[in-house]
CSV table of C-alpha atoms in Angstrom, one decimal:
chain,number,residue,atom,x,y,z
A,1,MET,CA,-37.6,35.6,26.0
A,2,ALA,CA,-38.4,32.5,28.1
A,3,PRO,CA,-36.4,32.0,31.3
A,4,LEU,CA,-33.6,29.5,31.3
A,5,THR,CA,-34.8,26.6,33.5
A,6,GLY,CA,-33.1,23.5,34.8
A,7,ARG,CA,-35.1,21.4,32.2
A,8,LYS,CA,-33.7,23.5,29.3
A,9,VAL,CA,-30.1,23.3,30.6
A,10,PHE,CA,-30.5,19.5,30.9
A,11,VAL,CA,-31.8,19.2,27.3
A,12,ILE,CA,-29.0,21.4,26.0
A,13,ALA,CA,-26.3,19.4,27.8
A,14,ALA,CA,-27.9,16.0,26.8
A,15,ALA,CA,-28.1,17.2,23.1
A,16,ALA,CA,-24.4,18.3,23.2
A,17,PHE,CA,-23.2,15.0,24.7
A,18,GLY,CA,-25.5,13.1,22.3
A,19,VAL,CA,-23.8,14.7,19.3
A,20,ILE,CA,-20.3,14.0,20.7
A,21,ILE,CA,-21.2,10.3,21.5
A,22,GLY,CA,-22.8,9.9,18.1
A,23,VAL,CA,-19.8,11.3,16.2
A,24,ASN,CA,-17.4,9.0,18.3
A,25,VAL,CA,-19.5,5.9,17.5
A,26,LEU,CA,-19.6,6.8,13.8
A,27,MET,CA,-15.8,7.4,13.7
A,28,ALA,CA,-15.2,4.1,15.5
A,29,VAL,CA,-17.4,2.1,13.1
A,30,LYS,CA,-15.7,3.7,10.1
A,31,ALA,CA,-12.2,3.0,11.5
A,32,ILE,CA,-13.1,-0.7,12.1
A,33,SER,CA,-14.8,-1.2,8.7
A,34,THR,CA,-11.9,0.3,6.7
A,35,PHE,CA,-8.9,-1.2,8.6
A,36,PRO,CA,-7.1,-3.5,6.1
A,37,GLY,CA,-5.7,-5.8,8.8
A,38,LEU,CA,-2.2,-6.7,9.9
A,39,GLU,CA,0.9,-6.2,7.7
A,40,VAL,CA,2.5,-9.4,9.1
A,41,PRO,CA,1.0,-12.2,11.2
A,42,ASN,CA,3.8,-12.0,13.8
A,43,SER,CA,5.9,-8.8,14.0
A,44,TYR,CA,8.5,-10.4,16.3
A,45,VAL,CA,9.2,-13.2,13.9
A,46,ALA,CA,9.3,-10.7,11.0
A,47,SER,CA,11.8,-8.6,12.8
A,48,GLN,CA,14.2,-11.5,13.3
A,49,VAL,CA,14.7,-12.0,9.5
A,50,PHE,CA,14.5,-8.3,8.5
A,51,ASP,CA,18.2,-7.6,8.4
A,52,ALA,CA,19.1,-10.8,6.5
A,53,GLU,CA,16.4,-10.2,3.9
A,54,ARG,CA,17.5,-6.5,3.5
A,55,GLN,CA,21.1,-7.5,3.0
A,56,ALA,CA,20.1,-10.2,0.4
A,57,GLN,CA,18.0,-7.6,-1.4
A,58,VAL,CA,20.8,-5.0,-1.4
A,59,ALA,CA,23.2,-7.7,-2.7
A,60,LEU,CA,21.1,-8.1,-5.8
A,61,GLY,CA,22.0,-4.5,-6.8
A,62,TRP,CA,18.6,-3.8,-8.3
A,63,THR,CA,16.9,-0.5,-8.5
A,64,LEU,CA,13.2,-0.2,-9.0
A,65,SER,CA,11.2,2.7,-10.4
A,66,HIS,CA,7.5,2.9,-11.0
A,67,ALA,CA,5.0,5.0,-12.9
A,68,TYR,CA,1.4,5.2,-14.0
A,69,GLU,CA,1.3,6.0,-17.7
A,70,GLY,CA,-1.6,5.9,-20.1
A,71,GLY,CA,-3.8,3.7,-17.9
A,72,ALA,CA,-1.0,1.3,-17.2
A,73,LEU,CA,1.2,0.6,-14.2
A,74,VAL,CA,4.9,0.3,-15.1
A,75,LEU,CA,7.6,-1.3,-12.9
A,76,ARG,CA,11.2,-0.8,-14.1
A,77,PHE,CA,13.8,-3.2,-12.5
A,78,ARG,CA,17.4,-2.3,-13.3
A,79,ASP,CA,20.7,-4.0,-12.4
A,80,ARG,CA,23.9,-2.2,-11.3
A,81,ASP,CA,24.7,-1.3,-14.9
A,82,GLY,CA,21.3,0.1,-15.6
A,83,ARG,CA,20.1,-2.9,-17.7
A,84,PRO,CA,16.6,-4.2,-17.5
A,85,VAL,CA,16.1,-7.2,-15.1
A,86,GLN,CA,13.6,-10.0,-15.8
A,87,VAL,CA,12.5,-11.5,-12.5
A,88,GLU,CA,11.6,-15.1,-11.9
A,89,ARG,CA,8.3,-14.3,-10.3
A,90,LEU,CA,6.4,-11.0,-9.6
A,91,SER,CA,3.2,-10.3,-7.7
A,92,ALA,CA,1.8,-7.0,-6.5
A,93,THR,CA,-1.2,-5.6,-4.6
A,94,VAL,CA,-2.3,-2.1,-5.6
A,95,GLY,CA,-4.7,-0.3,-3.3
A,96,ARG,CA,-5.5,2.8,-1.4
A,97,THR,CA,-3.4,3.6,1.6
A,98,THR,CA,-6.4,4.0,3.9
A,99,GLU,CA,-8.7,1.1,3.1
A,100,ALA,CA,-8.6,-2.3,1.5
A,101,ALA,CA,-11.9,-2.1,-0.4
A,102,ASP,CA,-10.1,-0.9,-3.6
A,103,ASP,CA,-7.3,-3.5,-3.4
A,104,ARG,CA,-6.5,-5.4,-6.7
A,105,ARG,CA,-3.8,-7.7,-8.0
A,106,PRO,CA,-2.8,-6.6,-11.5
A,107,ASP,CA,-1.2,-9.0,-13.9
A,108,PHE,CA,2.2,-7.6,-14.9
A,109,VAL,CA,3.6,-8.6,-18.3
A,110,TRP,CA,7.2,-8.4,-19.3
A,111,ASN,CA,7.6,-6.4,-22.5
A,112,GLY,CA,11.4,-6.9,-22.9
A,113,ALA,CA,12.4,-4.0,-20.7
A,114,ASP,CA,9.7,-3.3,-18.1
A,115,TYR,CA,6.7,-5.0,-16.4
A,116,VAL,CA,3.4,-3.4,-17.5
A,117,ALA,CA,-0.1,-4.0,-16.2
A,118,GLU,CA,-3.2,-2.3,-17.7
A,119,GLU,CA,-5.1,-1.0,-14.7
A,120,ALA,CA,-7.7,1.8,-14.4
A,121,LEU,CA,-6.9,3.8,-11.3
A,122,ALA,CA,-9.0,6.7,-10.0
A,123,PRO,CA,-7.2,9.9,-9.1
A,124,GLY,CA,-5.6,10.1,-5.7
A,125,LYS,CA,-3.0,8.3,-3.5
A,126,TRP,CA,-2.3,4.6,-4.1
A,127,MET,CA,0.3,2.2,-2.9
A,128,ILE,CA,1.9,-0.8,-4.6
A,129,LEU,CA,3.0,-3.7,-2.3
A,130,MET,CA,5.4,-5.5,-4.7
A,131,GLU,CA,7.2,-8.8,-4.3
A,132,ALA,CA,9.6,-10.2,-6.9
A,133,PHE,CA,12.0,-13.1,-6.8
A,134,ALA,CA,15.4,-13.3,-8.5
A,135,LYS,CA,16.3,-16.4,-10.4
A,136,ASP,CA,18.3,-17.6,-7.4
A,137,GLY,CA,15.2,-17.3,-5.2
A,138,THR,CA,16.1,-14.1,-3.4
A,139,ARG,CA,13.1,-12.1,-2.4
A,140,TYR,CA,12.9,-8.4,-3.5
A,141,HIS,CA,10.0,-6.5,-2.0
A,142,GLN,CA,9.0,-2.9,-1.6
A,143,ARG,CA,6.1,-0.6,-0.8
A,144,LEU,CA,5.8,2.0,-3.5
A,145,ASP,CA,3.7,5.1,-3.2
A,146,LEU,CA,1.9,6.3,-6.3
A,147,PHE,CA,-0.1,9.5,-6.9
A,148,VAL,CA,-2.5,9.4,-9.8
A,149,LYS,CA,-3.4,12.9,-11.1
A,150,GLY,CA,-7.0,13.6,-11.9
């Protein structure tokens, strides 16, 4: 067995720190490249209207459920009496919770009871950022978590 010299100790220490630095750089690059961006442009301004928007949304009396059935996303809006609600305008972004690369904006169609959008989603965790407007212009928005079984 060869003796442990100062040169060998230096190479071992340099290699260990090289691996640590390399992994840190890789993780930083991955974090920056997959970050989807800000939720709102100015969080202070958003906080000022949060309570008023929430109260208006609660006053609508709507409930919302969602599902992924047979290759289609389904949004079910119901009023206080459990009857289907047809909204004035509806938009949604469907994507992964961790990166924006898979984001898509499905076209939801009213079928007389629910809003349905044909969308092929791979197995795993997804989220729906949904925004709808009542006929009086009241904004109704929610983030819905969805798990697609594989």
